[in-house]
Short mmCIF file of N, CA, C and O in Angstrom, two decimals:
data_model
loop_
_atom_site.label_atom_id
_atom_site.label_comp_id
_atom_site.label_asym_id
_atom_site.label_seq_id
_atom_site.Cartn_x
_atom_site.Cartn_y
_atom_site.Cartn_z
N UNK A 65 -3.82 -20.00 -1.23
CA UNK A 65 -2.94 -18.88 -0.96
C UNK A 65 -3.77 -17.69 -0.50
O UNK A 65 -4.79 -17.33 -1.10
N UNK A 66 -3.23 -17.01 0.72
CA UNK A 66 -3.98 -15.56 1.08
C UNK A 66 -3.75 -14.62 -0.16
O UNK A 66 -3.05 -14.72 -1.17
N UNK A 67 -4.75 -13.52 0.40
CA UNK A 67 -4.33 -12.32 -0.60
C UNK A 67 -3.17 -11.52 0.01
O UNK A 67 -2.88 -10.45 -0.52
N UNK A 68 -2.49 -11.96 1.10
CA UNK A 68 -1.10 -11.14 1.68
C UNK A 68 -0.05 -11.84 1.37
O UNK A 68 1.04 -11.26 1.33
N UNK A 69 -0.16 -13.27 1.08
CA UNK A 69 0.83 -14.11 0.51
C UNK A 69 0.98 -14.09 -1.04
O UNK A 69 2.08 -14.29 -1.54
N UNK A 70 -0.37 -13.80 -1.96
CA UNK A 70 -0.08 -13.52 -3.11
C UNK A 70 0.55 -11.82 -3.83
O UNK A 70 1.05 -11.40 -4.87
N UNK A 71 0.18 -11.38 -2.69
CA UNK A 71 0.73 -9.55 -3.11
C UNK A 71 1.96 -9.47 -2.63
O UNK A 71 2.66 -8.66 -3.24
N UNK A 72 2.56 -10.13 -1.60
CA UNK A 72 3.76 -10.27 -0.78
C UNK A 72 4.82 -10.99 -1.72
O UNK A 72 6.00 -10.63 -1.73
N UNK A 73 4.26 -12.18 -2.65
CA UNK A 73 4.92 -12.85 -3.97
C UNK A 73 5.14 -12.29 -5.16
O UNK A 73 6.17 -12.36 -5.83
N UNK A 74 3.66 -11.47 -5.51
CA UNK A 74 3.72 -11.43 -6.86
C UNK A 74 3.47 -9.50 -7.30
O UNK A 74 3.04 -9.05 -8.37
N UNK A 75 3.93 -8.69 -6.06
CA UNK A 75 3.99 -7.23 -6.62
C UNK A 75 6.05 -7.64 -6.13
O UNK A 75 6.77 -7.59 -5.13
N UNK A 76 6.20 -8.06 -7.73
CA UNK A 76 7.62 -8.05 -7.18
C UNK A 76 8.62 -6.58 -6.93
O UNK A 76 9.71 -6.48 -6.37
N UNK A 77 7.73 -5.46 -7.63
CA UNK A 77 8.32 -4.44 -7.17
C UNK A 77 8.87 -3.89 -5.93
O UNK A 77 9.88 -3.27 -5.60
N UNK A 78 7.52 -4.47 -5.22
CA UNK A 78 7.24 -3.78 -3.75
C UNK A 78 8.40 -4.57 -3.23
O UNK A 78 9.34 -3.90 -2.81
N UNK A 79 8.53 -6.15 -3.19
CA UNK A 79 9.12 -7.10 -2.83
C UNK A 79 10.49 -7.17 -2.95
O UNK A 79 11.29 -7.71 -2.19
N UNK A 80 10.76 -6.37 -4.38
CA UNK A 80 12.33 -5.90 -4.53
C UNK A 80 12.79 -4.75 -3.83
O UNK A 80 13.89 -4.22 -4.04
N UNK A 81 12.04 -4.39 -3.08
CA UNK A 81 12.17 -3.18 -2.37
C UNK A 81 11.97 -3.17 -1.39
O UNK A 81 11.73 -2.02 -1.02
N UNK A 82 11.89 -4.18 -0.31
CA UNK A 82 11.72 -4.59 1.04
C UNK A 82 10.22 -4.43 1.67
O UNK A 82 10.11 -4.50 2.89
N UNK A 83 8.87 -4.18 0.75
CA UNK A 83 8.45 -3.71 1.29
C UNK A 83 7.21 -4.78 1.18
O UNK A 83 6.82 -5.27 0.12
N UNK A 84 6.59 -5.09 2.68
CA UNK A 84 5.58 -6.47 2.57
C UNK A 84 4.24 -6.27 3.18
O UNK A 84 4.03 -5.22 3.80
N UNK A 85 3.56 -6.94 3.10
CA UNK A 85 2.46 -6.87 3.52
C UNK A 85 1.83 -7.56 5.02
O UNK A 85 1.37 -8.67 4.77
N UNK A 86 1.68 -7.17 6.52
CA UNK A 86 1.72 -7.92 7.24
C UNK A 86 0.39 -8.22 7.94
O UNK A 86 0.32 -9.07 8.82
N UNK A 87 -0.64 -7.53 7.54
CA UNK A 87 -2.08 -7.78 7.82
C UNK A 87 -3.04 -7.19 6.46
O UNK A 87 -2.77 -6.26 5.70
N UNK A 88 -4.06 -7.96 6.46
CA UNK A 88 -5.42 -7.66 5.55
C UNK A 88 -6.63 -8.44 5.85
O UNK A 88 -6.88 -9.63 6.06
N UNK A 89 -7.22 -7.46 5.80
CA UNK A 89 -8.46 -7.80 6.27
C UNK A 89 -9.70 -7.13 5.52
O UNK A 89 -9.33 -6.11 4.94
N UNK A 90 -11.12 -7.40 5.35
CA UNK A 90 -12.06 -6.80 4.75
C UNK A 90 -11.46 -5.51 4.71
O UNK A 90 -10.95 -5.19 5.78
N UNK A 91 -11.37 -4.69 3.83
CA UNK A 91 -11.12 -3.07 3.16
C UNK A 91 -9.86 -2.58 4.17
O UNK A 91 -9.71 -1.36 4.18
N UNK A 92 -9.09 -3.24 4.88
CA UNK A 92 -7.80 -2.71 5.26
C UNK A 92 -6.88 -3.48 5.89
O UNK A 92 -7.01 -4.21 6.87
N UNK A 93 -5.64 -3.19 5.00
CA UNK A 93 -4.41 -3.77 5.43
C UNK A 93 -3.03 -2.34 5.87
O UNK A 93 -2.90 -1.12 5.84
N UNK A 94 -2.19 -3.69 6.27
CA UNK A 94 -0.84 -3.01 6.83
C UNK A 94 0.26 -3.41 6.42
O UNK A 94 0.48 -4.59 6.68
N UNK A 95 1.31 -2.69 5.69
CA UNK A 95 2.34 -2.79 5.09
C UNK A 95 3.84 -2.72 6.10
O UNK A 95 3.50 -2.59 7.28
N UNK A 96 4.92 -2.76 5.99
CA UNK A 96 6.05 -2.82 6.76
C UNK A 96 7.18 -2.50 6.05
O UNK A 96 7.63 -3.62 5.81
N UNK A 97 7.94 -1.70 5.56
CA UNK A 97 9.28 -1.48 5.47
C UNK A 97 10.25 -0.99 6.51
O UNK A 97 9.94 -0.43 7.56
N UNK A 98 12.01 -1.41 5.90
CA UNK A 98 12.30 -0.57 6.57
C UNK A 98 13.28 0.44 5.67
O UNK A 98 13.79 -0.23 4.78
N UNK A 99 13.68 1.79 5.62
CA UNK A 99 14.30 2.39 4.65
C UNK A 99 15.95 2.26 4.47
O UNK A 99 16.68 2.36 5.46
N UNK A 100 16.48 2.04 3.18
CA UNK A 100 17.55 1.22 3.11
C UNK A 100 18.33 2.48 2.28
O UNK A 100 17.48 3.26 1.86
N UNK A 101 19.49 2.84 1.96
CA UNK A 101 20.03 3.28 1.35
C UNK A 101 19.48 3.60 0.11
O UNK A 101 19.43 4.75 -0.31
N UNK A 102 18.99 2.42 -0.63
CA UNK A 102 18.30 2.63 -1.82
C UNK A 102 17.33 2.98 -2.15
O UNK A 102 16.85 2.96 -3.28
N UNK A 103 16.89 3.38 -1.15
CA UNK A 103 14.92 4.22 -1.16
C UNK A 103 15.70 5.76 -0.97
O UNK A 103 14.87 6.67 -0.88
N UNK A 104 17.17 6.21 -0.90
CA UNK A 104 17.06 7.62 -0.64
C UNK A 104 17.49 8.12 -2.37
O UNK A 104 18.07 7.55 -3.29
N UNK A 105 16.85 9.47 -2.19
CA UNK A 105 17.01 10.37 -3.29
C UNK A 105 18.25 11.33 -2.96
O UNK A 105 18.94 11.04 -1.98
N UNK A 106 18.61 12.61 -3.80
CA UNK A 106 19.73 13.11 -3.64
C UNK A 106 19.97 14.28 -2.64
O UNK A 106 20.93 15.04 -2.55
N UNK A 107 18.86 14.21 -1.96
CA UNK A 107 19.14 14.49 -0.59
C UNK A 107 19.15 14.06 0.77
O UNK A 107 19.21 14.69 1.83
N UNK A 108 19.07 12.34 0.40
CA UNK A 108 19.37 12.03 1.65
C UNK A 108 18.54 11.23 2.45
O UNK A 108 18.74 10.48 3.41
N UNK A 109 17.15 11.71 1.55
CA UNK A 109 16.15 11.18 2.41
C UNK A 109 15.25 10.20 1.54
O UNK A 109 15.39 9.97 0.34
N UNK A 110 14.29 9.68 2.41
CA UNK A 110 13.68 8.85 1.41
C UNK A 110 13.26 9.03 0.46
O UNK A 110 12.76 10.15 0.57
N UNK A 111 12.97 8.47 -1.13
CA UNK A 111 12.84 8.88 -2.08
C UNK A 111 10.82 9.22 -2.29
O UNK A 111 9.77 8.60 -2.07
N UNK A 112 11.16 10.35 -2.73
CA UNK A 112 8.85 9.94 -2.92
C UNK A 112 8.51 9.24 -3.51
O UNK A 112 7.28 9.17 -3.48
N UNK A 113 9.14 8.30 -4.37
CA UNK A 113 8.63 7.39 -5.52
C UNK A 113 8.60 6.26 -4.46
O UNK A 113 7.53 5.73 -4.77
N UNK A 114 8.99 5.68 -3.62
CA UNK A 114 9.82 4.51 -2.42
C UNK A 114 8.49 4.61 -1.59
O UNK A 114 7.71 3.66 -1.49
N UNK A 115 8.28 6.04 -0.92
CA UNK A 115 7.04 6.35 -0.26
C UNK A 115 5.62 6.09 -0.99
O UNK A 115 4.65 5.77 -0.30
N UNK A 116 5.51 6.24 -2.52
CA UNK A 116 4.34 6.02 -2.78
C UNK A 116 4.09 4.33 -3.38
O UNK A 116 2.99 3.79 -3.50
N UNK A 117 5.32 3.77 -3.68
CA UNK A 117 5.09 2.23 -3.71
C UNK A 117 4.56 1.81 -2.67
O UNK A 117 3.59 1.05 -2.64
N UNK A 118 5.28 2.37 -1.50
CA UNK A 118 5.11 1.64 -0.37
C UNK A 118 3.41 1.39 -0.11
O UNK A 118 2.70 0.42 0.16
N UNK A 119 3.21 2.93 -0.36
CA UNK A 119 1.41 3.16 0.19
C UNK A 119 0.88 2.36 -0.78
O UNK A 119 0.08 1.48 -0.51
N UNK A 120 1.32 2.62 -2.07
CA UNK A 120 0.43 1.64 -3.30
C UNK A 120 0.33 -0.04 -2.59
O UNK A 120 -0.77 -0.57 -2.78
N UNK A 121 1.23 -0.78 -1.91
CA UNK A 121 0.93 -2.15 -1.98
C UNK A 121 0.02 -2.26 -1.17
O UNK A 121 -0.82 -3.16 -1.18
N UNK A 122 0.13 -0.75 0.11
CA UNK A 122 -1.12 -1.34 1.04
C UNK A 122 -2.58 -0.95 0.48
O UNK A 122 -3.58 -1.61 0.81
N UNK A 123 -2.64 0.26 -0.47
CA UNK A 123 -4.07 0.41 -0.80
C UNK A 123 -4.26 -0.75 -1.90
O UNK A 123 -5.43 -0.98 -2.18
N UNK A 124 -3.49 -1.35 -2.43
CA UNK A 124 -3.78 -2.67 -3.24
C UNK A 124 -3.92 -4.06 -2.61
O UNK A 124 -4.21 -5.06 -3.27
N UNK A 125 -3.73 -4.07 -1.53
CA UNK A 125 -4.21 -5.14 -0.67
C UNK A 125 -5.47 -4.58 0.05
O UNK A 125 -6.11 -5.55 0.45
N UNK A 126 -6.04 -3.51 0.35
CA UNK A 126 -7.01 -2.99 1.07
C UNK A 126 -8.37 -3.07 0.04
O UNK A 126 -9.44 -2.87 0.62
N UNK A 127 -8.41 -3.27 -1.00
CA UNK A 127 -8.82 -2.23 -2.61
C UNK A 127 -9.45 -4.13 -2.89
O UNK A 127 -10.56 -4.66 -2.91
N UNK A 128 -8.23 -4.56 -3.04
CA UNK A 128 -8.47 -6.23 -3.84
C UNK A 128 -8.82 -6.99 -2.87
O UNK A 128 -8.88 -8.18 -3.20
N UNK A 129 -9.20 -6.67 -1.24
CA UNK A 129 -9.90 -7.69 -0.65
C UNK A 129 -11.07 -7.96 -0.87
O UNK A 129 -11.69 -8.65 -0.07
N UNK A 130 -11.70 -7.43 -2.11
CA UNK A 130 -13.21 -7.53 -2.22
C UNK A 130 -13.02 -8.97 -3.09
O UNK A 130 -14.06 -9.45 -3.55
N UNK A 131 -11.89 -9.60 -3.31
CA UNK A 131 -11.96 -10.45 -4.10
C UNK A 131 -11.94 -10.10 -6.01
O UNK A 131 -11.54 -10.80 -6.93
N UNK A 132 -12.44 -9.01 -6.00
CA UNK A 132 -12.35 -8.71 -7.34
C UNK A 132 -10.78 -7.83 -8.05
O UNK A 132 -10.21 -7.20 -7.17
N UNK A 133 -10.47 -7.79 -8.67
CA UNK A 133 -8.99 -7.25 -9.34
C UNK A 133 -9.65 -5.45 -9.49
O UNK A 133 -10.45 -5.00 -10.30
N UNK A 134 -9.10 -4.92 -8.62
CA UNK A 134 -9.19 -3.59 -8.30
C UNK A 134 -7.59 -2.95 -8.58
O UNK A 134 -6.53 -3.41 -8.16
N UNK A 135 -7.89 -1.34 -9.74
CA UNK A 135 -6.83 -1.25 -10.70
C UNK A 135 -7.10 0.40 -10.12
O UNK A 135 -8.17 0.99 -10.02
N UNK A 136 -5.57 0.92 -9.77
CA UNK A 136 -5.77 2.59 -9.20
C UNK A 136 -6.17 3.35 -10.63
O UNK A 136 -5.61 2.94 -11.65
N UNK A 137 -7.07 4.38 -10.72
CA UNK A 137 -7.22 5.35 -11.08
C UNK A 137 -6.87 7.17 -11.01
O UNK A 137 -6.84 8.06 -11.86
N UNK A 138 -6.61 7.09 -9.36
CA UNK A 138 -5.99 8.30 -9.27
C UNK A 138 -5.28 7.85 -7.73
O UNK A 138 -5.48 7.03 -6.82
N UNK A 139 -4.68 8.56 -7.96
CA UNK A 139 -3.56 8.49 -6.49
C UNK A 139 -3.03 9.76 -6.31
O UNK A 139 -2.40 10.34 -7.20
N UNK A 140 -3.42 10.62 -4.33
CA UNK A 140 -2.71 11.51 -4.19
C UNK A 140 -1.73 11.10 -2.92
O UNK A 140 -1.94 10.09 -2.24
N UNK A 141 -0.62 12.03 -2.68
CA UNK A 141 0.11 11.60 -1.67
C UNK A 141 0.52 12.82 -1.29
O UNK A 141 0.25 13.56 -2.23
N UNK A 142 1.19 13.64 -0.12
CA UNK A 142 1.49 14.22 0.55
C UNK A 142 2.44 14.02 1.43
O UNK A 142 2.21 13.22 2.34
N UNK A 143 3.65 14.65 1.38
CA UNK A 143 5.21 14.27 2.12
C UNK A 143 5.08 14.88 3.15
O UNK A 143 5.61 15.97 2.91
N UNK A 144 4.55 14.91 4.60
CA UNK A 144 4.60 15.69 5.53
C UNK A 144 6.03 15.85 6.29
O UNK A 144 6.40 16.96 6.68
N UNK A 145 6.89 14.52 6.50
CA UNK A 145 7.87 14.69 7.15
C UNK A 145 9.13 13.59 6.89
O UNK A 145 8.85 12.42 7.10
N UNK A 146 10.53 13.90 6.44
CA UNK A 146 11.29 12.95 6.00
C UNK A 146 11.65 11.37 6.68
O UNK A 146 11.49 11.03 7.86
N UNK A 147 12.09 10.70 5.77
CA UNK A 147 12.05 9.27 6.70
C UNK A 147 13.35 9.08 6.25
O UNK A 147 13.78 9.45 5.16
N UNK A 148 14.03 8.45 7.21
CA UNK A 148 15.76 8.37 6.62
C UNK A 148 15.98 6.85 6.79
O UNK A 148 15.05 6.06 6.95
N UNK A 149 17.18 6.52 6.75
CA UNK A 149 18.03 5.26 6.13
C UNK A 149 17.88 4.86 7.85
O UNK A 149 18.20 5.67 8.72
N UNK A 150 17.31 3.43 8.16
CA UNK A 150 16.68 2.87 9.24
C UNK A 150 15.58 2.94 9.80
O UNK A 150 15.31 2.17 10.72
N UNK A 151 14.70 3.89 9.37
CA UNK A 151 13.53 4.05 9.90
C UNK A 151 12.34 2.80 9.40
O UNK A 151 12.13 2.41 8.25
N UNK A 152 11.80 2.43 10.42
CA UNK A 152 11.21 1.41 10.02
C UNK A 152 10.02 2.01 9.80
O UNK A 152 9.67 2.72 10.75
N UNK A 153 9.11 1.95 8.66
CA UNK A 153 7.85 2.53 8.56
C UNK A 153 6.48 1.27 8.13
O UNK A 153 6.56 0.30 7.38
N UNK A 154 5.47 1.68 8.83
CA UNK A 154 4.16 0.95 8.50
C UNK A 154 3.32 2.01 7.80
O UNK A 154 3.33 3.18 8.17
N UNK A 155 2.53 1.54 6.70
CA UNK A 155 1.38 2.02 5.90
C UNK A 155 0.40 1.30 6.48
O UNK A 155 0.41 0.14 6.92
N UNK A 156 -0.82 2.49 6.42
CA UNK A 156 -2.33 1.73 6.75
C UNK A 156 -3.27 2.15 6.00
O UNK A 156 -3.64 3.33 5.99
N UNK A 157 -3.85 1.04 5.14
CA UNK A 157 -4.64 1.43 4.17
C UNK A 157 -6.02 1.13 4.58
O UNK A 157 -6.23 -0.05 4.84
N UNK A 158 -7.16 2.07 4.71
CA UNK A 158 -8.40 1.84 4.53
C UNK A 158 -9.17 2.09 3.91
O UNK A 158 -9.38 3.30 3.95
N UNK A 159 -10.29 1.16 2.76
CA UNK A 159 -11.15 1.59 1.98
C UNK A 159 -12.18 2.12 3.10
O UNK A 159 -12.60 1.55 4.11
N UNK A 160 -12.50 3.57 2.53
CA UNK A 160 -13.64 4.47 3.04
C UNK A 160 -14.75 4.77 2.39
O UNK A 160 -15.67 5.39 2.92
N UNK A 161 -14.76 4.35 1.14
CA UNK A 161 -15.87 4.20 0.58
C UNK A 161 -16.02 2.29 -0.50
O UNK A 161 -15.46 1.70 -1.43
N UNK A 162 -16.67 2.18 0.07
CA UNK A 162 -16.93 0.67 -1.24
C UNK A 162 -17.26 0.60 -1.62
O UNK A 162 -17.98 -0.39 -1.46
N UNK A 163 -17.51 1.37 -2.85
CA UNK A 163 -18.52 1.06 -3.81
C UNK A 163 -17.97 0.28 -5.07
O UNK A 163 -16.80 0.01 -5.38
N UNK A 164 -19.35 -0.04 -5.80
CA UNK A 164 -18.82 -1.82 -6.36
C UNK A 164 -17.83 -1.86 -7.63
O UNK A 164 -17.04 -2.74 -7.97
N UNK A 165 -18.13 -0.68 -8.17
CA UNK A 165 -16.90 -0.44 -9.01
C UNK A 165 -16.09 0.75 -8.85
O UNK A 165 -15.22 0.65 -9.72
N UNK A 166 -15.91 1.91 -8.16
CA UNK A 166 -14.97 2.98 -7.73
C UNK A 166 -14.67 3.39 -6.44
O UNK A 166 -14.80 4.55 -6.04
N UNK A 167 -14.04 1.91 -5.41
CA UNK A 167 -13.76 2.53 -4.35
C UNK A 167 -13.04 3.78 -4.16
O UNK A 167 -12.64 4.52 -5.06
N UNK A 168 -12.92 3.93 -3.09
CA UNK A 168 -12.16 4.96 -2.16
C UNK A 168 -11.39 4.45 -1.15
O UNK A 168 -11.68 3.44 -0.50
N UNK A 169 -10.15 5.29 -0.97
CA UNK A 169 -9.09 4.46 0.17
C UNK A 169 -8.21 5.48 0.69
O UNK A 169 -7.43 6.03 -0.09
N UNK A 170 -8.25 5.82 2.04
CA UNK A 170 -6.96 6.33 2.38
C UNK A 170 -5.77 5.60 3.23
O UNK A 170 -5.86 4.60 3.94
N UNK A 171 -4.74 6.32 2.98
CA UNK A 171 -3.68 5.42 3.56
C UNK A 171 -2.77 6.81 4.48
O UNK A 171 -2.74 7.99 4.13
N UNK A 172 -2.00 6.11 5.87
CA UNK A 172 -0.99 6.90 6.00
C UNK A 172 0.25 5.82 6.39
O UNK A 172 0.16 4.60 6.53
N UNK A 173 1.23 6.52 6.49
CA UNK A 173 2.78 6.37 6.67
C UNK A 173 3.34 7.14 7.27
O UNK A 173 3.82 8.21 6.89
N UNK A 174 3.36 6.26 9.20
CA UNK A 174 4.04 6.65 9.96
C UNK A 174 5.24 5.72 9.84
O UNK A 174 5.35 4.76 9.08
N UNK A 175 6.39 6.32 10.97
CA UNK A 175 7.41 5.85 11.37
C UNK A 175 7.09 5.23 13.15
O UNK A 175 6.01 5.30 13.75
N UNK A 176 8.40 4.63 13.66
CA UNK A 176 8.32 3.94 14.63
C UNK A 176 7.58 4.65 15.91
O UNK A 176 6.86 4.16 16.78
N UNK A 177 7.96 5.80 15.74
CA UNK A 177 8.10 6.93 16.47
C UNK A 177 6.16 7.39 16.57
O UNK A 177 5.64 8.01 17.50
N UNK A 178 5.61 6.96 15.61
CA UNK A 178 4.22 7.62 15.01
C UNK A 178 4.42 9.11 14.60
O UNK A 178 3.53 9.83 15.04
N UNK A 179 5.33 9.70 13.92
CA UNK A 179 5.24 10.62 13.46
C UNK A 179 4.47 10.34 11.72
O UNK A 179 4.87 9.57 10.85
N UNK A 180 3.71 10.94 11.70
CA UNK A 180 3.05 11.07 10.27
C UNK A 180 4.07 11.42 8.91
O UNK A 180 4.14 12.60 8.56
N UNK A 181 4.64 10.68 8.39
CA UNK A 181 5.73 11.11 7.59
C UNK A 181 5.10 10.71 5.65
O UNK A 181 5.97 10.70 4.78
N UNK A 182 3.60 10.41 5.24
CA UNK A 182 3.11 10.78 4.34
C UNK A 182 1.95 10.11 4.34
O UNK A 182 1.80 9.07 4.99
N UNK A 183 0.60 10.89 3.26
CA UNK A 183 -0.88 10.06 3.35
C UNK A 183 -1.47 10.82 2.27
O UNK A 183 -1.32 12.00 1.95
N UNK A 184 -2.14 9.95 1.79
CA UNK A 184 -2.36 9.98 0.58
C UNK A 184 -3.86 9.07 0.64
O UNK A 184 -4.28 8.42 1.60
N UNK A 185 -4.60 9.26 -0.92
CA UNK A 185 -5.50 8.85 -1.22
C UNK A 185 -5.90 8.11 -2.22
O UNK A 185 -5.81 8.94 -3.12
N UNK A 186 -6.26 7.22 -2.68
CA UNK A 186 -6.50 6.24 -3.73
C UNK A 186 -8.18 6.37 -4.19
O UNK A 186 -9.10 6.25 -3.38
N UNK A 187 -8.38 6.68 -6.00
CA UNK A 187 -9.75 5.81 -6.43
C UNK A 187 -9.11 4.60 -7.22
O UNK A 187 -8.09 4.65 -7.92
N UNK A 188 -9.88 3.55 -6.97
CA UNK A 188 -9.26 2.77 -7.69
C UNK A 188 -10.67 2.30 -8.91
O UNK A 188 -11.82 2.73 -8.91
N UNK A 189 -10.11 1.41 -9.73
CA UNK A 189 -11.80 0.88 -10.64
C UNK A 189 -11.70 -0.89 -10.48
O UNK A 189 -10.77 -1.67 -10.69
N UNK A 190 -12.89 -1.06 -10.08
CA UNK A 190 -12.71 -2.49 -9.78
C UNK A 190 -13.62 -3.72 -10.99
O UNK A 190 -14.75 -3.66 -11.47
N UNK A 191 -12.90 -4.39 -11.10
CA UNK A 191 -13.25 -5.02 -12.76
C UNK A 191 -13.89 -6.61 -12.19
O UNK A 191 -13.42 -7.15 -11.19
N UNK A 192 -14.73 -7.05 -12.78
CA UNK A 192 -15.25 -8.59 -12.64
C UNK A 192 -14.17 -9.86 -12.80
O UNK A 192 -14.49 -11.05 -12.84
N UNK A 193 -13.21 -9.46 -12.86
CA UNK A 193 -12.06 -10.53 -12.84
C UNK A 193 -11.68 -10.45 -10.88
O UNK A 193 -11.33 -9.58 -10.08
N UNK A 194 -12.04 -11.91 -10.83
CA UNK A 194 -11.57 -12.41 -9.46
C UNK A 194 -10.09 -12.33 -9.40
O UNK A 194 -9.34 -12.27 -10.38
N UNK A 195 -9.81 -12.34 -8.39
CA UNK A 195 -7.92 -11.90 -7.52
C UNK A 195 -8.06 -13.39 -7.45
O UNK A 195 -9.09 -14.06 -7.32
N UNK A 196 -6.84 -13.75 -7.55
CA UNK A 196 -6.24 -15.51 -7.69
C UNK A 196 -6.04 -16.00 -6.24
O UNK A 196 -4.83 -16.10 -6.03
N UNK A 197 -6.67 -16.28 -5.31
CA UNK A 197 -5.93 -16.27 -3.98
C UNK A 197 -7.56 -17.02 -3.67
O UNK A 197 -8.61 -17.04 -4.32
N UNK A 198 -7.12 -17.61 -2.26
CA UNK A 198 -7.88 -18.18 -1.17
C UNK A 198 -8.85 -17.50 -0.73
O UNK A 198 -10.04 -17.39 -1.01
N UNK A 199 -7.76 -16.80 0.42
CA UNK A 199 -8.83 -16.58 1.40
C UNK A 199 -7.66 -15.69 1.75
O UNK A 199 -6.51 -15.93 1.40
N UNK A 200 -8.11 -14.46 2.60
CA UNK A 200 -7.46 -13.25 3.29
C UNK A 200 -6.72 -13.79 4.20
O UNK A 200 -5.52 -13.74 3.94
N UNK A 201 -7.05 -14.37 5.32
CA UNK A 201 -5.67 -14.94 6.18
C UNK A 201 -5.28 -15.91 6.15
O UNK A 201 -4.29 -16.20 6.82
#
């Protein structure tokens, strides 16, 4: 099993929430939703909690391609611009720093359009327990 087929299975959060994983590769992958009624909050627009799952599955596929089980420590995010009910959005996560136990990762979240609609930053801590999976593709 890849590591995009096992995060795509087994973050059933993300998965209950339309949101998948469609590339990974050494320190960066790409995520895919599209926004559904149920990602909006009470104004309408997408919810920030919806936006930061989303980024979480891709910096957790970007983070755990080292093969080792890499666990967030801090996470920032930033709402630059709203995403509404149809907008199809991609996350892109890249580790920018690798180091062997406290990477670094940023991610953004555009829409179809490439408007920048949130980006954020991940440390994560990475532990000697191997990720259950194959091989990346």
């Amino acid at each position: 099993m890849t590591l995009k087929d096992y995060l795509n299975t087994n973050d059933r959060f993300a998965a209950d929430n339309g949101m998948f994983l469609t590339q990974v590769t050494p320190d960066f992958s790409v995520a895919e939703m599209t926004v559904d009624e149920h990602h909006l909050n009470g104004a309408g627009i997408c919810q920030g909690g919806a936006l930061f799952t989303f980024a979480d599955l891709a910096i957790a596929a970007a983070m755990n391609a080292c093969g080792n089980v890499t666990l967030g420590l801090e996470n920032t995010m930033t709402f630059h611009h709203p995403a509404r009910v149809g907008d199809r959005l991609t996350a892109r996560a890249s580790v920018t720093c690798d180091h062997r136990k406290i990477p670094f990762c940023r991610v953004e979240i555009t829409n179809a359009g490439g408007t920048l609609i949130a980006s954020g930053t991940s440390l994560g801590y990475r532990k000697a327990d191997a990720m259950p999976f194959d091989s990346l593709m």
